[in-house]
Amino acid sequence: VAGPSPRPIVLDSRLRTPVSARLFRALEGGAPRRPIIICDTDDASPEFAARARALGEAGASVVRVRRVRSASPGFAGASPGFEAAQRVRSFLAALTNEAPLVRAVMVEGGAEVIRSFLAAGVVDALCITTAPLLLAGGPRFGDSGGHGGSRG
C-alpha cells in the first residue's frame, strides 16, 4: 500500500509489551513510527514505573489514562459491556490528545477488544477474519452468554 505505514497503537493496561517487539524495529529500512502504548491502570508500583520507563527508552510514547470504574461496587446498572465501552472512549480521548492528526484506527484484537469497540459505538466498518484454529480460551466473538467457547 502506498503511503506511510500506520502508527502502531497498543492498548496494554499492564504494560506487558516486550521492548523486543517488532513494532520497535525500523520499518522497511526507514525510521519506525513511534508507537503509542495506552494503559489504564492504578498500578503505582516501582515495577510498573520501570516497565513504562523501559518502553519509553525503546521508543514508545506511554500514555496513562484514568482507570474507568463502575459507579460503586454494588451498582447493578453498570454491566461489564458498559465499563468496556467507557474504557474505549477513554482510550480514544487519550489518543486524540497524544496524536491529534490520527483520523482513523484499525483495531486488531480478540473477542473482548472487538466487543468493547462495538459497545462504545465507535465502529464505522467491520471486517472479520477467522482462523481455522482457536488458540485462546474464553468466550468466542459470537457467544452471547460469556460462558467460554469450545476449543477446536
JSON list of C-alpha atoms in Angstrom, two decimals:
[
{"chain": "A", "resi": 1, "resn": "VAL", "atom": "CA", "xyz": [0.00, 0.00, 0.00]},
{"chain": "A", "resi": 2, "resn": "ALA", "atom": "CA", "xyz": [1.35, 3.38, -0.96]},
{"chain": "A", "resi": 3, "resn": "GLY", "atom": "CA", "xyz": [1.93, 5.98, 1.72]},
{"chain": "A", "resi": 4, "resn": "PRO", "atom": "CA", "xyz": [3.33, 5.89, 5.21]},
{"chain": "A", "resi": 5, "resn": "SER", "atom": "CA", "xyz": [2.94, 2.87, 7.42]},
{"chain": "A", "resi": 6, "resn": "PRO", "atom": "CA", "xyz": [0.26, 3.21, 10.08]},
{"chain": "A", "resi": 7, "resn": "ARG", "atom": "CA", "xyz": [1.26, 4.31, 13.53]},
{"chain": "A", "resi": 8, "resn": "PRO", "atom": "CA", "xyz": [1.08, 1.41, 15.99]},
{"chain": "A", "resi": 9, "resn": "ILE", "atom": "CA", "xyz": [-1.24, 1.99, 18.94]},
{"chain": "A", "resi": 10, "resn": "VAL", "atom": "CA", "xyz": [-1.29, -0.66, 21.66]},
{"chain": "A", "resi": 11, "resn": "LEU", "atom": "CA", "xyz": [-3.88, -0.97, 24.42]},
{"chain": "A", "resi": 12, "resn": "ASP", "atom": "CA", "xyz": [-1.85, -2.55, 27.20]},
{"chain": "A", "resi": 13, "resn": "SER", "atom": "CA", "xyz": [-3.14, -1.98, 30.74]},
{"chain": "A", "resi": 14, "resn": "ARG", "atom": "CA", "xyz": [-0.33, -3.93, 32.36]},
{"chain": "A", "resi": 15, "resn": "LEU", "atom": "CA", "xyz": [2.49, -2.78, 30.07]},
{"chain": "A", "resi": 16, "resn": "ARG", "atom": "CA", "xyz": [3.30, -6.35, 29.04]},
{"chain": "A", "resi": 17, "resn": "THR", "atom": "CA", "xyz": [4.54, -5.31, 25.58]},
{"chain": "A", "resi": 18, "resn": "PRO", "atom": "CA", "xyz": [8.16, -6.50, 25.37]},
{"chain": "A", "resi": 19, "resn": "VAL", "atom": "CA", "xyz": [10.80, -3.94, 24.38]},
{"chain": "A", "resi": 20, "resn": "SER", "atom": "CA", "xyz": [11.98, -6.56, 21.86]},
{"chain": "A", "resi": 21, "resn": "ALA", "atom": "CA", "xyz": [8.63, -6.42, 19.99]},
{"chain": "A", "resi": 22, "resn": "ARG", "atom": "CA", "xyz": [8.77, -5.89, 16.22]},
{"chain": "A", "resi": 23, "resn": "LEU", "atom": "CA", "xyz": [6.87, -2.63, 16.49]},
{"chain": "A", "resi": 24, "resn": "PHE", "atom": "CA", "xyz": [10.04, -1.01, 17.84]},
{"chain": "A", "resi": 25, "resn": "ARG", "atom": "CA", "xyz": [12.17, -2.04, 14.85]},
{"chain": "A", "resi": 26, "resn": "ALA", "atom": "CA", "xyz": [12.67, 0.07, 11.75]},
{"chain": "A", "resi": 27, "resn": "LEU", "atom": "CA", "xyz": [10.00, -0.47, 9.09]},
{"chain": "A", "resi": 28, "resn": "GLU", "atom": "CA", "xyz": [11.20, -1.09, 5.53]},
{"chain": "A", "resi": 29, "resn": "GLY", "atom": "CA", "xyz": [14.64, 0.35, 6.23]},
{"chain": "A", "resi": 30, "resn": "GLY", "atom": "CA", "xyz": [13.23, 3.67, 7.46]},
{"chain": "A", "resi": 31, "resn": "ALA", "atom": "CA", "xyz": [12.64, 5.09, 10.87]},
{"chain": "A", "resi": 32, "resn": "PRO", "atom": "CA", "xyz": [9.94, 3.34, 12.88]},
{"chain": "A", "resi": 33, "resn": "ARG", "atom": "CA", "xyz": [6.70, 5.14, 13.60]},
{"chain": "A", "resi": 34, "resn": "ARG", "atom": "CA", "xyz": [6.84, 5.90, 17.32]},
{"chain": "A", "resi": 35, "resn": "PRO", "atom": "CA", "xyz": [4.28, 3.52, 18.87]},
{"chain": "A", "resi": 36, "resn": "ILE", "atom": "CA", "xyz": [1.75, 4.80, 21.38]},
{"chain": "A", "resi": 37, "resn": "ILE", "atom": "CA", "xyz": [1.03, 2.48, 24.28]},
{"chain": "A", "resi": 38, "resn": "ILE", "atom": "CA", "xyz": [-2.15, 3.39, 26.16]},
{"chain": "A", "resi": 39, "resn": "CYS", "atom": "CA", "xyz": [-2.67, 1.93, 29.62]},
{"chain": "A", "resi": 40, "resn": "ASP", "atom": "CA", "xyz": [-5.40, 2.43, 32.20]},
{"chain": "A", "resi": 41, "resn": "THR", "atom": "CA", "xyz": [-4.18, 1.07, 35.45]},
{"chain": "A", "resi": 42, "resn": "ASP", "atom": "CA", "xyz": [-3.99, 2.18, 39.04]},
{"chain": "A", "resi": 43, "resn": "ASP", "atom": "CA", "xyz": [-0.65, 0.38, 39.41]},
{"chain": "A", "resi": 44, "resn": "ALA", "atom": "CA", "xyz": [1.82, 2.72, 41.11]},
{"chain": "A", "resi": 45, "resn": "SER", "atom": "CA", "xyz": [4.44, 0.06, 41.82]},
{"chain": "A", "resi": 46, "resn": "PRO", "atom": "CA", "xyz": [8.15, 0.60, 41.10]},
{"chain": "A", "resi": 47, "resn": "GLU", "atom": "CA", "xyz": [7.97, -2.40, 38.72]},
{"chain": "A", "resi": 48, "resn": "PHE", "atom": "CA", "xyz": [5.24, -0.76, 36.65]},
{"chain": "A", "resi": 49, "resn": "ALA", "atom": "CA", "xyz": [7.19, 2.52, 36.55]},
{"chain": "A", "resi": 50, "resn": "ALA", "atom": "CA", "xyz": [10.29, 0.61, 35.40]},
{"chain": "A", "resi": 51, "resn": "ARG", "atom": "CA", "xyz": [8.33, -1.09, 32.57]},
{"chain": "A", "resi": 52, "resn": "ALA", "atom": "CA", "xyz": [6.95, 2.29, 31.46]},
{"chain": "A", "resi": 53, "resn": "ARG", "atom": "CA", "xyz": [10.46, 3.78, 31.51]},
{"chain": "A", "resi": 54, "resn": "ALA", "atom": "CA", "xyz": [11.90, 0.84, 29.51]},
{"chain": "A", "resi": 55, "resn": "LEU", "atom": "CA", "xyz": [9.15, 1.13, 26.87]},
{"chain": "A", "resi": 56, "resn": "GLY", "atom": "CA", "xyz": [9.82, 4.86, 26.61]},
{"chain": "A", "resi": 57, "resn": "GLU", "atom": "CA", "xyz": [13.53, 4.23, 26.16]},
{"chain": "A", "resi": 58, "resn": "ALA", "atom": "CA", "xyz": [12.70, 1.68, 23.43]},
{"chain": "A", "resi": 59, "resn": "GLY", "atom": "CA", "xyz": [10.82, 4.43, 21.56]},
{"chain": "A", "resi": 60, "resn": "ALA", "atom": "CA", "xyz": [7.22, 4.17, 22.74]},
{"chain": "A", "resi": 61, "resn": "SER", "atom": "CA", "xyz": [5.08, 7.01, 23.92]},
{"chain": "A", "resi": 62, "resn": "VAL", "atom": "CA", "xyz": [3.41, 5.58, 27.04]},
{"chain": "A", "resi": 63, "resn": "VAL", "atom": "CA", "xyz": [0.10, 7.30, 27.79]},
{"chain": "A", "resi": 64, "resn": "ARG", "atom": "CA", "xyz": [-1.67, 6.66, 31.08]},
{"chain": "A", "resi": 65, "resn": "VAL", "atom": "CA", "xyz": [-5.37, 7.27, 31.36]},
{"chain": "A", "resi": 66, "resn": "ARG", "atom": "CA", "xyz": [-7.58, 7.23, 34.42]},
{"chain": "A", "resi": 67, "resn": "ARG", "atom": "CA", "xyz": [-8.95, 3.77, 35.14]},
{"chain": "A", "resi": 68, "resn": "VAL", "atom": "CA", "xyz": [-12.68, 3.57, 34.44]},
{"chain": "A", "resi": 69, "resn": "ARG", "atom": "CA", "xyz": [-14.64, 2.01, 37.28]},
{"chain": "A", "resi": 70, "resn": "SER", "atom": "CA", "xyz": [-18.32, 1.33, 37.84]},
{"chain": "A", "resi": 71, "resn": "ALA", "atom": "CA", "xyz": [-20.16, 3.92, 39.95]},
{"chain": "A", "resi": 72, "resn": "SER", "atom": "CA", "xyz": [-19.94, 1.73, 43.06]},
{"chain": "A", "resi": 73, "resn": "PRO", "atom": "CA", "xyz": [-19.23, -1.93, 43.83]},
{"chain": "A", "resi": 74, "resn": "GLY", "atom": "CA", "xyz": [-22.93, -2.63, 44.37]},
{"chain": "A", "resi": 75, "resn": "PHE", "atom": "CA", "xyz": [-24.15, -0.64, 41.37]},
{"chain": "A", "resi": 76, "resn": "ALA", "atom": "CA", "xyz": [-26.30, -3.11, 39.44]},
{"chain": "A", "resi": 77, "resn": "GLY", "atom": "CA", "xyz": [-26.73, -0.86, 36.37]},
{"chain": "A", "resi": 78, "resn": "ALA", "atom": "CA", "xyz": [-23.10, -0.98, 35.20]},
{"chain": "A", "resi": 79, "resn": "SER", "atom": "CA", "xyz": [-22.54, -4.07, 33.09]},
{"chain": "A", "resi": 80, "resn": "PRO", "atom": "CA", "xyz": [-19.08, -5.26, 32.00]},
{"chain": "A", "resi": 81, "resn": "GLY", "atom": "CA", "xyz": [-20.03, -4.08, 28.49]},
{"chain": "A", "resi": 82, "resn": "PHE", "atom": "CA", "xyz": [-20.78, -0.58, 29.78]},
{"chain": "A", "resi": 83, "resn": "GLU", "atom": "CA", "xyz": [-17.44, -0.40, 31.58]},
{"chain": "A", "resi": 84, "resn": "ALA", "atom": "CA", "xyz": [-15.60, -1.72, 28.50]},
{"chain": "A", "resi": 85, "resn": "ALA", "atom": "CA", "xyz": [-17.30, 0.90, 26.30]},
{"chain": "A", "resi": 86, "resn": "GLN", "atom": "CA", "xyz": [-16.27, 3.62, 28.75]},
{"chain": "A", "resi": 87, "resn": "ARG", "atom": "CA", "xyz": [-12.68, 2.35, 28.64]},
{"chain": "A", "resi": 88, "resn": "VAL", "atom": "CA", "xyz": [-12.66, 2.52, 24.83]},
{"chain": "A", "resi": 89, "resn": "ARG", "atom": "CA", "xyz": [-13.93, 6.10, 24.91]},
{"chain": "A", "resi": 90, "resn": "SER", "atom": "CA", "xyz": [-11.23, 6.94, 27.45]},
{"chain": "A", "resi": 91, "resn": "PHE", "atom": "CA", "xyz": [-8.55, 5.33, 25.23]},
{"chain": "A", "resi": 92, "resn": "LEU", "atom": "CA", "xyz": [-9.75, 7.24, 22.16]},
{"chain": "A", "resi": 93, "resn": "ALA", "atom": "CA", "xyz": [-9.77, 10.55, 24.07]},
{"chain": "A", "resi": 94, "resn": "ALA", "atom": "CA", "xyz": [-6.18, 9.90, 25.17]},
{"chain": "A", "resi": 95, "resn": "LEU", "atom": "CA", "xyz": [-5.20, 9.06, 21.60]},
{"chain": "A", "resi": 96, "resn": "THR", "atom": "CA", "xyz": [-6.76, 12.31, 20.35]},
{"chain": "A", "resi": 97, "resn": "ASN", "atom": "CA", "xyz": [-4.67, 14.26, 22.87]},
{"chain": "A", "resi": 98, "resn": "GLU", "atom": "CA", "xyz": [-1.45, 12.38, 22.08]},
{"chain": "A", "resi": 99, "resn": "ALA", "atom": "CA", "xyz": [-1.79, 12.24, 18.28]},
{"chain": "A", "resi": 100, "resn": "PRO", "atom": "CA", "xyz": [-4.39, 14.77, 17.12]},
{"chain": "A", "resi": 101, "resn": "LEU", "atom": "CA", "xyz": [-3.73, 14.03, 13.43]},
{"chain": "A", "resi": 102, "resn": "VAL", "atom": "CA", "xyz": [-4.89, 10.41, 13.72]},
{"chain": "A", "resi": 103, "resn": "ARG", "atom": "CA", "xyz": [-8.24, 10.28, 11.91]},
{"chain": "A", "resi": 104, "resn": "ALA", "atom": "CA", "xyz": [-8.83, 6.53, 11.68]},
{"chain": "A", "resi": 105, "resn": "VAL", "atom": "CA", "xyz": [-7.91, 3.49, 13.74]},
{"chain": "A", "resi": 106, "resn": "MET", "atom": "CA", "xyz": [-7.78, -0.11, 12.58]},
{"chain": "A", "resi": 107, "resn": "VAL", "atom": "CA", "xyz": [-8.48, -2.35, 15.56]},
{"chain": "A", "resi": 108, "resn": "GLU", "atom": "CA", "xyz": [-6.99, -5.83, 15.70]},
{"chain": "A", "resi": 109, "resn": "GLY", "atom": "CA", "xyz": [-7.82, -7.92, 18.69]},
{"chain": "A", "resi": 110, "resn": "GLY", "atom": "CA", "xyz": [-9.72, -10.76, 20.18]},
{"chain": "A", "resi": 111, "resn": "ALA", "atom": "CA", "xyz": [-13.38, -11.04, 21.05]},
{"chain": "A", "resi": 112, "resn": "GLU", "atom": "CA", "xyz": [-13.15, -8.84, 24.15]},
{"chain": "A", "resi": 113, "resn": "VAL", "atom": "CA", "xyz": [-11.47, -5.95, 22.34]},
{"chain": "A", "resi": 114, "resn": "ILE", "atom": "CA", "xyz": [-13.84, -6.11, 19.37]},
{"chain": "A", "resi": 115, "resn": "ARG", "atom": "CA", "xyz": [-16.89, -6.32, 21.66]},
{"chain": "A", "resi": 116, "resn": "SER", "atom": "CA", "xyz": [-15.65, -3.28, 23.60]},
{"chain": "A", "resi": 117, "resn": "PHE", "atom": "CA", "xyz": [-15.31, -1.12, 20.48]},
{"chain": "A", "resi": 118, "resn": "LEU", "atom": "CA", "xyz": [-18.74, -2.22, 19.24]},
{"chain": "A", "resi": 119, "resn": "ALA", "atom": "CA", "xyz": [-20.32, -1.46, 22.65]},
{"chain": "A", "resi": 120, "resn": "ALA", "atom": "CA", "xyz": [-18.74, 2.01, 22.58]},
{"chain": "A", "resi": 121, "resn": "GLY", "atom": "CA", "xyz": [-20.46, 2.73, 19.27]},
{"chain": "A", "resi": 122, "resn": "VAL", "atom": "CA", "xyz": [-17.23, 3.85, 17.59]},
{"chain": "A", "resi": 123, "resn": "VAL", "atom": "CA", "xyz": [-17.06, 1.29, 14.76]},
{"chain": "A", "resi": 124, "resn": "ASP", "atom": "CA", "xyz": [-17.72, 2.60, 11.23]},
{"chain": "A", "resi": 125, "resn": "ALA", "atom": "CA", "xyz": [-16.80, -0.57, 9.33]},
{"chain": "A", "resi": 126, "resn": "LEU", "atom": "CA", "xyz": [-16.18, -4.16, 10.39]},
{"chain": "A", "resi": 127, "resn": "CYS", "atom": "CA", "xyz": [-14.13, -6.80, 8.63]},
{"chain": "A", "resi": 128, "resn": "ILE", "atom": "CA", "xyz": [-13.94, -10.10, 10.49]},
{"chain": "A", "resi": 129, "resn": "THR", "atom": "CA", "xyz": [-11.23, -12.59, 9.63]},
{"chain": "A", "resi": 130, "resn": "THR", "atom": "CA", "xyz": [-11.40, -16.03, 11.17]},
{"chain": "A", "resi": 131, "resn": "ALA", "atom": "CA", "xyz": [-8.77, -18.68, 11.60]},
{"chain": "A", "resi": 132, "resn": "PRO", "atom": "CA", "xyz": [-9.38, -22.42, 11.39]},
{"chain": "A", "resi": 133, "resn": "LEU", "atom": "CA", "xyz": [-7.92, -22.96, 14.87]},
{"chain": "A", "resi": 134, "resn": "LEU", "atom": "CA", "xyz": [-8.96, -21.37, 18.17]},
{"chain": "A", "resi": 135, "resn": "LEU", "atom": "CA", "xyz": [-5.80, -20.59, 20.15]},
{"chain": "A", "resi": 136, "resn": "ALA", "atom": "CA", "xyz": [-7.18, -18.98, 23.30]},
{"chain": "A", "resi": 137, "resn": "GLY", "atom": "CA", "xyz": [-9.91, -19.85, 25.76]},
{"chain": "A", "resi": 138, "resn": "GLY", "atom": "CA", "xyz": [-12.80, -17.69, 26.83]},
{"chain": "A", "resi": 139, "resn": "PRO", "atom": "CA", "xyz": [-15.96, -16.69, 25.03]},
{"chain": "A", "resi": 140, "resn": "ARG", "atom": "CA", "xyz": [-15.86, -16.58, 21.25]},
{"chain": "A", "resi": 141, "resn": "PHE", "atom": "CA", "xyz": [-16.98, -13.43, 19.48]},
{"chain": "A", "resi": 142, "resn": "GLY", "atom": "CA", "xyz": [-20.41, -14.80, 18.56]},
{"chain": "A", "resi": 143, "resn": "ASP", "atom": "CA", "xyz": [-21.14, -16.20, 22.03]},
{"chain": "A", "resi": 144, "resn": "SER", "atom": "CA", "xyz": [-23.61, -14.05, 23.92]},
{"chain": "A", "resi": 145, "resn": "GLY", "atom": "CA", "xyz": [-23.64, -15.92, 27.20]},
{"chain": "A", "resi": 146, "resn": "GLY", "atom": "CA", "xyz": [-19.98, -15.38, 28.02]},
{"chain": "A", "resi": 147, "resn": "HIS", "atom": "CA", "xyz": [-19.57, -18.96, 29.26]},
{"chain": "A", "resi": 148, "resn": "GLY", "atom": "CA", "xyz": [-16.39, -19.81, 27.43]},
{"chain": "A", "resi": 149, "resn": "GLY", "atom": "CA", "xyz": [-16.02, -21.06, 23.89]},
{"chain": "A", "resi": 150, "resn": "SER", "atom": "CA", "xyz": [-15.20, -24.55, 22.84]},
{"chain": "A", "resi": 151, "resn": "ARG", "atom": "CA", "xyz": [-11.72, -25.34, 21.68]},
{"chain": "A", "resi": 152, "resn": "GLY", "atom": "CA", "xyz": [-11.28, -26.74, 18.23]}
]
